Amino acid sequence: MDTGDVEVTSADIARIAGVKPTAVSNWRRRHDDFPRPVGGTDRSPRFDLAAVERWLSAHRGAPSIDPDQRLWQAVDSLRSSMPAESALAWVGILLLHLHRHGTPAAGAADPDALFDAARTGFAASLADAGLEHLVGPDSPPRAQLPVLADAAVRAARGSSPATAFERLLAHLDQRAPSGSHTLPPALADLMVRLAGPAAGDGAVADPACGRGELLLAAGRAGHSPLHGQDRDAPSARLAALRAGFAGLLDHRLHLVVGDALRSPAPPVGGAGTVLCAPPFGERNWGTEDLVEDERWVYGIPPRLESDLAWAQHCLALARPGGSVVMVMPPGAAARPSGRRIRRELLRAGVFRAVISLPPGLAAHYAVPLQLWVLRRPEPGRAPGPVLLADTSPHDPGAPADEASVVDRVDRLWRAFLADPDAVAEPGVARGVDVVDLLDEDVDLTPRPRLPVPRGAAVDLETFARDRRRVESALRALRTLVPRPPGEESGAEPTRVVTLAELAKAGSVTIRRPAARRTDRDHRTGDARTTARVISGEDVARGRPASGTEEVDADPMRNPPVQEGDVLIPAVAARPVARVATAADAGAYPGPGLYVVRTNPGAVDPWFLAGFVTSTAESRTIARVGSSTRGSLRVDPARTRLPVLPVEEQRRHGEMFRQVARFRDALHELDALGQDLADRSVDLIAGRWAPAPPAH
């Protein structure tokens, strides 16, 4: 089978080839045999995938397209005739059939028969589970069945049907992420553990189940039955498909399509556990129609407090003593409009924990979401302490490691259950009595209520060491302060020459920054090695090579840096040049770095580096960057050098070298001074670090 009528955009081609979209535009202009558009518009043309694949193979030696990428393109090509989720569901039905019955050999299956068998089998599974209402959607056009079947079989053979389907879902989430659809599985598993054993028969409910991530996590932990509801029928259908891959598509799974706030469908007898990642910040959630609803035990939610409406709905689904674990936006814990409801929830003993997650941990959300662990009150049970925890890195901008965050929350929760009073980690977590939370604002944001970390502030020995290093750097800097040059160095040269002209004469070679290459750019047989990489930022900041990457090891295509090379960042706040030292030698230049190699008998490298950084030449060789605010784009080929004998160049080059040593000393002093200043602030502030309030 061929790829048929699958169409791709220029951006798709760039993704497939591992290049920037501008490269695709260049190919279209420069190559008359590049495939012609088969659809789209002049501004956004679409191309036949099979023709593009043949062209890439002929011109770039590119391997065949990744099976998962091919399958996604086949699904995406149907968006003009049916919604993406519907097309994805049909491919999921086919992949589920392959998961259950095996993958046929290439070209052995009849596409129509394969789809008919897959559709019949899925409909039968839904009927057996009592989910006939999820049958559908409309079939894709018959003409597209061979394309979809071929792509699905290839993807299933390349990994597995279940893996291929999950990767399709990931593609869809990148296009339109929302709600619990994009919760990482590790976070879903954590929420199940925080809920603990389900009360009663082990029933678990999720009233905004989306594609079923939380239900699948509960199923992995052995909970049953599983009750899900979602107002989006395609999402519920995808949840059923995922349950089929997990072996859960049977009488244990109950899925309802409908708005859980307006048309709740609670499990009979209530749920022992409720898990939920509801839609955030909705305004049209039904507040006018639901004013008299009996679920609002803790107060009628204002129109802007849909999050607290969902919290009360989840509590209403749970049995007395049942657990509720929710993903919530940080505003739900702090907004003034919700303080009355939060106060009543605290007084009733509903809150068990509020845990702040690092920004970006919960899929596409850039805000620091929170986990709320709640419990539906039992008669006669007094409110207990509440665990407040903040798992965000204390260094701003530091990345959050998902595994370490999950492990930390697990550890804190177990310690809290064992002894709430024993949990007291400065800056991280502590158990708080309800009475201490019932202040005027009832703000449950964890960080302001945690004691300030004091560990770094009391290390006087480290402070003394840093102070000695700063004093030593200050003394060294005094000896390097530049002196005015002698009068003989001020003679005006009679002629100047540009670096481009010197390159034409063979006195220097200018190696331009290479574009960052992806794995798909690597030709078969390329020699690869893992090595140090020096970037333009390393040079601008006066630091050694800071990265390690896999690079092209061919010395002709990609020679490493040699001692004496002049390194010039392509983008910087001002033109910067560094003459490579022995420590730099052997590293490979990064994508944003020019490397100028001189013939020492014609051009002194220090003489060249000095003029690159001079104020006069900065105006000549740099222009304002088009995409980075406050930056300049540097073209060292335009650098003008006075025409001097090489001995005279070396004499001036030595002066430039002395200035460079002064700059290096300033960089070192700045780094040491900033560390000492930060430690001084911590030392002063640590004297008054607030202790946790008395329980």
XYZ file of C-alpha atoms in Angstrom:
695
model
C 0.000 0.000 0.000
C 1.071 3.577 -0.589
C 0.519 6.657 1.544
C -2.240 7.582 -0.896
C -3.979 10.875 -0.363
C -2.322 11.868 2.906
C -1.587 15.582 2.778
C 1.013 17.499 4.789
C 1.811 21.169 5.318
C 5.218 22.838 5.099
C 5.428 22.690 8.897
C 4.703 18.946 8.788
C 7.457 18.439 6.199
C 9.890 20.383 8.388
C 8.996 18.178 11.362
C 9.422 15.009 9.307
C 12.782 16.127 7.878
C 14.037 17.621 11.150
C 14.633 21.089 9.717
C 13.221 24.589 10.154
C 10.155 25.597 8.086
C 12.298 28.150 6.238
C 14.366 25.271 4.842
C 11.246 23.810 3.216
C 10.539 27.190 1.604
C 14.101 27.237 0.263
C 13.704 23.730 -1.176
C 10.566 24.826 -3.019
C 12.376 27.817 -4.554
C 15.631 26.081 -5.413
C 14.437 22.683 -6.669
C 12.171 22.500 -9.679
C 11.312 18.868 -8.906
C 10.007 19.596 -5.389
C 6.423 18.243 -5.190
C 3.704 20.675 -6.250
C 0.892 21.558 -3.804
C -2.183 19.332 -4.057
C -4.438 21.410 -1.836
C -4.648 24.171 0.730
C -4.084 27.803 -0.199
C -1.259 29.877 -1.638
C -0.268 30.950 1.875
C -0.740 27.499 3.405
C -0.255 24.854 0.716
C -0.610 21.131 1.329
C 1.498 18.428 -0.324
C 1.123 14.732 -1.012
C 3.040 12.804 1.661
C 4.123 10.003 -0.691
C 5.623 12.492 -3.160
C 7.394 14.351 -0.351
C 8.817 11.104 1.020
C 10.202 10.143 -2.407
C 11.750 13.606 -2.827
C 13.389 13.537 0.607
C 14.796 10.086 -0.071
C 16.261 11.171 -3.420
C 17.674 14.542 -2.353
C 18.580 14.159 1.319
C 19.127 10.445 1.768
C 16.425 10.594 4.432
C 15.199 7.294 5.890
C 11.541 6.364 5.564
C 9.110 8.353 7.654
C 8.642 7.228 11.234
C 5.533 4.952 11.424
C 3.980 6.963 14.274
C 4.455 10.210 12.346
C 2.958 8.610 9.228
C -0.085 7.460 11.215
C -0.615 10.912 12.704
C -0.407 12.504 9.270
C -2.992 10.011 7.989
C -5.334 10.953 10.847
C -4.654 14.655 10.447
C -5.404 14.517 6.728
C -9.049 13.683 7.570
C -9.700 16.900 9.473
C -11.485 18.452 6.499
C -14.046 15.631 6.476
C -14.411 14.792 10.188
C -13.232 16.037 13.619
C -9.725 14.966 14.620
C -11.019 13.093 17.691
C -13.468 11.132 15.543
C -10.745 10.155 13.079
C -8.484 9.229 15.966
C -11.253 7.106 17.502
C -11.594 5.102 14.292
C -7.883 4.435 14.141
C -8.063 3.498 17.839
C -10.804 0.979 17.084
C -8.606 -0.573 14.415
C -5.544 -0.602 16.703
C -7.607 -2.219 19.482
C -8.585 -4.958 17.019
C -4.897 -5.479 16.160
C -4.092 -5.500 19.895
C -6.581 -8.308 20.472
C -6.091 -10.386 17.323
C -2.542 -9.694 16.172
C -0.997 -7.610 13.406
C -1.234 -9.012 9.867
C 1.727 -9.134 7.518
C 2.340 -6.133 5.279
C -0.237 -6.024 2.471
C -2.033 -9.164 3.713
C -5.171 -7.492 5.102
C -8.135 -6.163 3.150
C -8.751 -2.627 4.546
C -12.555 -2.815 4.288
C -12.725 -6.212 5.948
C -10.257 -5.136 8.639
C -12.281 -2.044 9.530
C -15.576 -3.948 9.496
C -14.162 -6.553 11.875
C -12.702 -3.866 14.146
C -15.983 -1.902 14.233
C -18.045 -5.006 14.948
C -15.703 -6.136 17.717
C -15.657 -2.742 19.424
C -19.449 -2.416 19.238
C -19.784 -5.862 20.825
C -17.402 -4.890 23.648
C -19.397 -1.729 24.341
C -22.640 -3.695 24.383
C -21.213 -6.249 26.824
C -20.157 -3.368 29.109
C -23.526 -1.597 28.802
C -21.949 1.300 26.900
C -23.920 1.080 23.649
C -24.376 4.874 23.719
C -20.689 5.260 22.851
C -20.966 3.435 19.528
C -19.788 5.592 16.643
C -18.681 7.956 15.259
C -19.435 8.146 11.555
C -16.976 6.138 9.497
C -14.209 7.897 7.551
C -14.585 8.052 3.774
C -14.156 4.622 2.186
C -11.435 5.992 -0.059
C -9.328 6.753 3.029
C -9.605 3.280 4.598
C -6.573 1.811 2.771
C -4.434 4.761 3.875
C -5.523 4.524 7.522
C -5.247 0.724 7.608
C -1.759 0.756 6.100
C -0.514 3.461 8.495
C -2.088 1.733 11.523
C -0.589 -1.656 10.677
C 2.862 -0.114 10.158
C 2.698 1.758 13.488
C 1.453 -1.341 15.337
C 4.268 -3.411 13.859
C 6.839 -0.724 14.728
C 5.998 -0.654 18.451
C 2.654 -2.064 19.621
C -0.985 -1.119 18.962
C -1.394 0.282 22.489
C 1.783 2.381 22.245
C 0.812 3.664 18.791
C -2.581 4.775 20.129
C -1.081 6.573 23.138
C 1.296 8.430 20.836
C -1.644 9.528 18.715
C -3.315 10.901 21.831
C -0.109 12.769 22.679
C -0.157 14.373 19.208
C -3.756 15.452 19.762
C -2.933 16.899 23.190
C -0.129 18.985 21.688
C -2.667 20.544 19.339
C -5.512 21.105 21.846
C -4.587 20.195 25.448
C -7.303 20.351 28.077
C -8.160 19.146 31.560
C -7.448 15.629 32.738
C -6.716 14.629 29.139
C -3.142 15.722 29.663
C -2.407 14.580 33.218
C 0.866 12.621 33.305
C 0.269 8.972 34.295
C 2.682 9.336 37.249
C 0.559 12.183 38.670
C -2.628 10.165 38.173
C -1.077 7.204 40.017
C -0.023 9.545 42.839
C -3.583 10.842 43.210
C -4.842 7.270 43.574
C -2.291 6.618 46.332
C -3.225 9.836 48.139
C -6.848 8.702 48.149
C -5.916 5.477 49.902
C -8.110 2.359 49.984
C -11.618 3.063 48.684
C -14.367 2.980 51.283
C -17.059 0.307 50.862
C -16.986 -1.744 47.656
C -13.993 0.090 46.154
C -15.993 2.136 43.641
C -14.086 5.057 42.094
C -15.745 7.998 40.334
C -14.400 10.751 38.078
C -17.084 13.295 37.069
C -14.830 15.010 34.482
C -13.017 11.926 33.211
C -11.962 13.216 29.777
C -9.976 10.439 28.140
C -9.877 8.420 31.335
C -6.385 8.992 32.746
C -7.541 8.899 36.384
C -9.874 5.941 35.819
C -7.043 4.000 34.203
C -4.788 4.806 37.171
C -7.465 3.534 39.564
C -7.808 0.399 37.447
C -4.042 -0.175 37.575
C -4.261 -0.009 41.376
C -7.011 -2.656 41.444
C -10.020 -0.431 42.173
C -13.409 -1.503 40.829
C -15.995 -0.568 39.623
C -14.977 2.598 37.760
C -17.568 5.356 37.134
C -16.734 8.145 34.694
C -18.707 11.059 33.312
C -17.767 13.691 30.763
C -19.775 16.162 28.730
C -17.692 15.468 25.608
C -18.813 12.265 23.882
C -15.643 11.848 21.731
C -13.478 12.057 24.866
C -15.613 9.430 26.635
C -15.316 7.178 23.572
C -11.535 7.533 23.666
C -11.621 6.675 27.380
C -13.488 3.463 26.511
C -10.867 2.639 23.883
C -8.037 3.143 26.363
C -9.871 0.938 28.831
C -10.033 -1.709 26.101
C -6.256 -1.685 25.728
C -5.936 -1.947 29.541
C -8.359 -4.879 29.776
C -10.976 -2.808 31.629
C -13.693 -2.560 28.969
C -16.274 -4.726 30.724
C -19.016 -4.525 33.351
C -16.574 -2.842 35.778
C -16.500 0.331 33.671
C -19.397 2.803 33.583
C -19.187 5.876 31.364
C -21.862 8.562 31.078
C -21.946 11.459 28.617
C -23.245 14.673 30.170
C -22.381 17.792 32.157
C -21.747 16.558 35.688
C -22.684 19.877 37.334
C -25.969 20.299 35.452
C -26.856 16.610 35.014
C -25.018 14.598 37.668
C -24.966 10.815 37.366
C -23.693 9.569 40.741
C -22.924 5.893 41.267
C -25.576 4.061 43.239
C -24.668 4.181 46.929
C -21.900 6.735 46.318
C -18.207 6.253 45.578
C -15.540 5.235 48.023
C -13.028 7.416 46.132
C -13.524 10.405 43.850
C -10.700 11.553 41.571
C -11.081 14.632 39.407
C -9.212 17.174 37.291
C -12.130 19.485 36.456
C -12.175 22.274 33.870
C -10.832 25.441 35.480
C -12.291 28.911 35.806
C -15.546 28.411 33.900
C -18.118 31.203 34.097
C -21.048 29.522 32.391
C -21.222 26.475 34.629
C -24.881 26.815 35.589
C -24.814 28.981 38.688
C -28.215 30.583 37.945
C -29.938 27.228 37.386
C -28.361 25.500 40.376
C -28.899 28.045 43.159
C -31.113 25.661 45.160
C -29.025 22.552 44.498
C -28.667 20.322 47.549
C -24.977 19.733 46.810
C -24.052 23.206 48.069
C -23.702 22.066 51.690
C -20.841 24.494 52.327
C -22.242 27.531 50.501
C -23.606 28.520 47.116
C -20.591 28.943 44.780
C -20.319 32.418 43.214
C -20.278 32.571 39.419
C -16.460 32.907 39.365
C -15.955 29.946 41.701
C -16.705 26.983 39.443
C -13.689 25.242 40.993
C -15.396 25.210 44.402
C -18.614 24.033 42.742
C -16.694 21.042 41.414
C -15.170 20.414 44.849
C -18.640 20.275 46.459
C -19.961 18.088 43.646
C -17.104 15.609 44.188
C -17.812 15.546 47.923
C -21.471 14.838 47.156
C -20.452 11.811 45.063
C -18.412 10.304 47.910
C -19.743 8.179 50.736
C -19.252 9.484 54.297
C -15.586 8.910 55.060
C -14.752 8.623 51.353
C -11.703 10.344 49.887
C -11.648 13.039 47.209
C -8.421 13.991 45.405
C -8.572 16.850 42.910
C -6.231 18.859 40.691
C -7.069 22.509 41.378
C -5.828 25.910 40.173
C -3.951 27.951 42.804
C -6.609 30.673 42.798
C -9.163 28.305 44.314
C -7.138 28.321 47.550
C -6.787 32.101 47.747
C -9.512 34.060 45.917
C -11.497 36.323 48.250
C -14.763 35.266 46.589
C -14.257 31.717 47.828
C -13.168 32.401 51.408
C -16.621 31.685 52.901
C -16.821 28.231 51.317
C -13.217 27.422 52.265
C -13.981 28.414 55.850
C -16.977 26.073 56.002
C -14.996 23.235 54.429
C -12.294 23.675 57.085
C -14.781 23.810 59.952
C -16.400 20.598 58.730
C -13.046 18.806 58.627
C -13.102 18.300 54.851
C -9.499 19.347 54.105
C -6.732 16.801 54.619
C -3.982 18.289 52.430
C -3.187 21.112 50.011
C -0.052 20.354 47.978
C 1.430 22.848 45.503
C 2.973 21.289 42.406
C 5.806 22.864 40.383
C 4.778 24.910 37.327
C 4.466 22.771 34.234
C 4.359 19.439 36.062
C 0.711 18.816 35.162
C 1.146 18.687 31.391
C 0.557 21.973 29.540
C -0.313 24.089 32.556
C 2.361 26.705 33.266
C 0.836 27.672 36.630
C 1.700 25.795 39.844
C -1.412 23.612 40.207
C -2.411 22.121 43.524
C -3.557 18.734 44.738
C -6.447 18.920 47.189
C -6.940 15.850 49.349
C -10.430 15.985 50.892
C -12.647 13.671 52.919
C -16.407 13.650 53.149
C -17.081 14.163 56.858
C -18.424 11.373 59.015
C -20.830 12.194 61.846
C -19.043 12.858 65.148
C -15.539 13.060 63.637
C -13.605 16.168 64.687
C -11.478 18.077 62.147
C -7.854 16.961 62.071
C -4.640 18.747 61.045
C -4.124 19.692 57.396
C -0.910 18.937 55.495
C 0.402 21.988 53.631
C 3.237 21.222 51.216
C 5.075 23.044 48.435
C 7.089 20.880 46.053
C 8.263 23.718 43.781
C 12.047 24.157 43.449
C 13.305 26.925 45.747
C 15.599 28.249 43.003
C 13.453 30.246 40.541
C 13.530 28.763 37.070
C 14.966 25.420 38.190
C 13.314 22.515 36.336
C 10.985 20.197 38.220
C 11.778 16.501 38.060
C 8.506 14.572 37.936
C 9.832 11.454 39.642
C 11.425 13.358 42.541
C 8.264 15.435 43.084
C 6.092 12.312 43.192
C 8.519 10.590 45.579
C 8.578 13.646 47.842
C 4.780 13.871 48.021
C 4.552 10.130 48.733
C 7.054 10.455 51.576
C 5.406 13.519 53.093
C 1.946 11.954 52.933
C 3.071 8.733 54.633
C 4.830 10.726 57.368
C 1.734 12.904 57.851
C -0.547 9.889 58.196
C 1.830 8.369 60.755
C 2.174 11.553 62.855
C 0.784 14.919 61.635
C 2.744 16.845 64.268
C 6.058 15.336 63.156
C 5.915 16.806 59.637
C 7.784 20.110 59.749
C 10.269 20.666 56.908
C 11.148 24.372 56.507
C 10.074 25.636 53.119
C 8.572 22.270 52.168
C 5.773 21.016 54.420
C 4.136 20.976 57.835
C 0.935 19.876 59.479
C -1.323 22.780 60.506
C -4.270 22.763 62.888
C -7.525 23.934 61.338
C -7.851 26.772 63.854
C -4.611 28.293 62.533
C -6.077 28.402 59.012
C -9.334 30.124 59.984
C -8.021 33.664 59.722
C -9.612 36.557 57.845
C -8.463 35.507 54.346
C -8.655 31.710 54.774
C -5.833 31.544 52.222
C -4.741 27.917 51.936
C -1.750 28.560 49.639
C 0.995 26.451 51.262
C 4.163 28.512 50.809
C 3.256 31.595 52.910
C 2.361 29.316 55.824
C 5.605 27.328 55.797
C 8.634 28.240 57.928
C 11.491 29.810 55.968
C 14.414 27.435 55.270
C 17.332 28.325 57.533
C 19.975 25.774 56.555
C 21.965 28.012 54.194
C 21.794 31.026 56.480
C 23.688 29.548 59.429
C 26.724 28.196 57.539
C 29.273 30.700 58.865
C 32.209 28.586 57.705
C 31.039 28.732 54.065
C 30.428 32.482 54.383
C 33.973 33.017 55.692
C 35.428 30.946 52.833
C 33.521 32.944 50.208
C 34.614 36.210 51.810
C 38.282 35.179 51.618
C 37.876 34.296 47.931
C 36.361 37.706 47.159
C 39.163 39.504 49.000
C 41.776 37.497 47.052
C 40.047 38.279 43.740
C 39.999 41.983 44.621
C 43.741 41.970 45.269
C 44.416 40.189 41.958
C 42.176 42.624 40.101
C 44.286 45.581 41.279
C 47.323 44.228 39.460
C 45.366 43.837 36.209
C 43.798 47.297 35.965
C 44.685 48.487 32.403
C 47.214 51.280 31.944
C 47.101 53.791 29.090
C 49.109 52.648 26.036
C 52.314 54.385 25.089
C 52.220 57.327 22.712
C 53.829 55.307 19.920
C 50.774 53.014 19.829
C 48.488 55.845 18.769
C 49.841 56.224 15.202
C 47.113 56.235 12.569
C 47.375 53.359 10.058
C 47.356 54.270 6.414
C 45.079 51.410 5.296
C 42.524 48.932 6.684
C 41.368 45.538 5.441
C 38.200 43.586 6.301
C 38.216 40.087 7.673
C 36.297 38.956 4.569
C 39.145 40.220 2.391
C 41.685 38.411 4.565
C 39.612 35.233 4.196
C 39.716 35.548 0.390
C 43.491 35.949 0.615
C 43.776 32.815 2.771
C 45.101 34.641 5.838
C 42.111 33.552 7.929
C 39.237 31.076 7.658
C 35.789 32.009 8.949
C 33.594 29.133 10.039
C 29.991 30.257 10.304
C 27.627 28.921 12.987
C 26.103 25.609 11.951
C 22.369 25.038 12.306
C 21.447 22.737 15.163
C 20.904 19.304 13.685
C 18.379 16.743 14.821
C 18.670 12.977 14.697
C 16.806 12.960 11.407
C 19.506 15.084 9.779
C 22.194 12.488 10.384
C 23.069 10.581 7.254
C 23.643 6.862 7.469
C 27.287 6.188 8.219
C 27.959 9.547 9.887
C 30.644 9.245 12.554
C 29.190 10.464 15.839
C 30.810 11.104 19.194
C 29.823 12.632 22.507
C 31.959 15.678 23.266
C 32.124 19.042 25.010
C 30.325 21.841 23.183
C 31.130 25.519 23.678
C 28.272 27.911 23.004
C 28.045 31.596 22.196
C 26.654 32.155 25.686
C 29.705 30.435 27.201
C 31.970 32.904 25.398
C 29.798 35.904 26.267
C 29.802 34.940 29.955
C 33.506 34.131 30.069
C 32.998 30.509 31.094
C 34.382 27.216 29.710
C 32.399 24.826 27.519
C 29.260 24.059 29.526
C 27.498 21.455 27.381
C 27.990 17.873 26.309
C 26.263 16.663 23.147
C 26.490 14.081 20.419
C 28.310 15.747 17.513
C 29.560 14.959 14.034
C 33.071 13.547 14.521
C 34.190 14.001 10.903
C 37.194 16.397 11.196
C 36.552 17.782 7.713
C 32.900 18.649 8.231
C 33.144 19.556 11.893
C 36.686 20.297 13.174
C 37.027 20.861 16.924
C 38.272 24.116 18.393
C 42.047 24.622 18.471
C 44.089 26.765 20.832
C 44.433 30.212 19.228
C 41.088 30.136 17.387
C 39.035 33.313 17.811
C 35.531 32.478 19.107
C 32.802 35.051 18.379
C 29.134 34.636 19.449
C 26.707 35.292 16.593
C 24.202 36.933 18.987
C 25.195 38.928 22.059
C 24.438 42.132 23.940
C 27.640 43.531 22.382
C 30.303 41.952 20.146
C 32.518 39.605 22.156
C 35.588 37.640 21.123
C 37.718 35.105 22.953
C 40.976 33.546 21.889
C 40.648 29.832 22.592
C 42.895 28.525 25.338
C 44.241 25.038 25.970
C 41.159 24.439 28.124
C 38.900 25.234 25.140
C 40.843 23.061 22.696
C 39.059 19.857 21.715
C 35.569 21.224 22.361
C 33.176 21.571 19.423
C 31.547 24.897 18.502
C 27.844 25.215 19.227
C 25.259 26.456 16.704
C 25.582 30.121 17.724
C 29.350 30.505 17.478
C 31.704 31.778 14.752
C 35.194 30.231 14.742
C 37.921 32.290 13.046
C 41.227 30.527 12.520
C 44.191 32.744 11.601
C 47.465 32.138 9.863
C 49.749 33.288 12.742
C 52.321 34.500 10.246
C 49.805 36.955 8.795
C 47.236 37.786 11.504
C 47.730 37.714 15.272
C 44.606 36.230 16.934
C 44.749 38.597 19.925
C 45.044 41.578 17.582
C 41.923 40.374 15.747
C 39.960 39.644 18.950
C 40.734 43.089 20.324
C 39.338 44.902 17.295
C 36.171 42.749 17.263
C 35.342 44.024 20.759
C 36.312 47.654 20.142
C 33.553 50.257 20.199
C 34.276 51.505 16.680
C 34.088 48.031 15.121
C 31.000 47.087 17.171
C 29.042 49.624 15.141
C 30.386 48.144 11.910
C 29.945 44.420 12.464
C 26.690 44.268 14.476
C 23.046 45.006 13.819
C 20.009 44.803 16.080
C 18.672 41.255 16.391
C 15.349 40.581 14.709
C 13.978 38.199 17.309
C 15.828 38.692 20.585
C 15.242 41.907 22.475
C 18.398 43.731 23.542
C 20.685 41.588 21.395
C 22.922 42.231 18.407
C 23.589 39.948 15.474
C 27.305 39.892 14.740
C 29.004 39.407 11.364
C 32.765 39.224 12.035
C 33.538 39.186 8.300
C 32.936 42.948 8.315
C 35.605 43.580 10.966
C 38.229 46.117 9.778
C 41.846 45.606 10.778
C 44.709 48.075 10.346
C 47.325 46.801 7.910
C 50.384 46.346 10.166
C 53.388 44.036 10.175
C 52.713 40.906 12.193
C 55.340 41.934 14.810
C 53.434 45.180 15.385
C 50.172 43.224 15.547
C 51.637 40.988 18.263
C 52.728 43.968 20.322
C 49.238 45.428 20.185
C 47.779 41.944 20.639
C 49.631 41.621 23.952
C 47.920 44.829 25.131
C 44.558 43.360 24.132
C 45.472 40.154 26.001
C 46.098 42.146 29.185
C 42.660 43.743 28.849
C 41.141 40.284 28.310
C 42.748 39.093 31.559
C 41.205 42.080 33.288
C 37.780 41.150 31.839
C 38.191 37.528 33.002
C 39.083 38.716 36.482
C 35.990 40.943 36.499
C 33.791 37.976 35.482
C 35.256 35.883 38.285
C 34.867 38.668 40.828
C 31.276 39.276 39.756
C 30.366 35.607 40.240
C 32.122 35.405 43.608
C 30.636 38.722 44.729
C 27.090 37.712 43.814
C 27.443 34.463 45.776
C 28.801 36.343 48.792
C 26.002 38.933 48.604
C 23.332 36.213 48.438
C 24.877 34.372 51.369
C 25.067 37.622 53.365
C 21.364 38.299 52.791
C 20.503 34.741 53.875
C 22.687 35.100 56.955
C 20.980 38.345 57.984
C 17.438 37.203 57.189
C 18.002 33.837 58.863
C 18.281 35.525 62.242
C 14.576 36.353 62.057
C 13.281 33.339 60.115
C 9.728 32.845 61.415
C 9.068 29.727 63.374
C 5.846 27.780 62.702
C 2.915 28.922 64.855
C 2.272 26.929 67.961
C -0.382 24.260 67.498
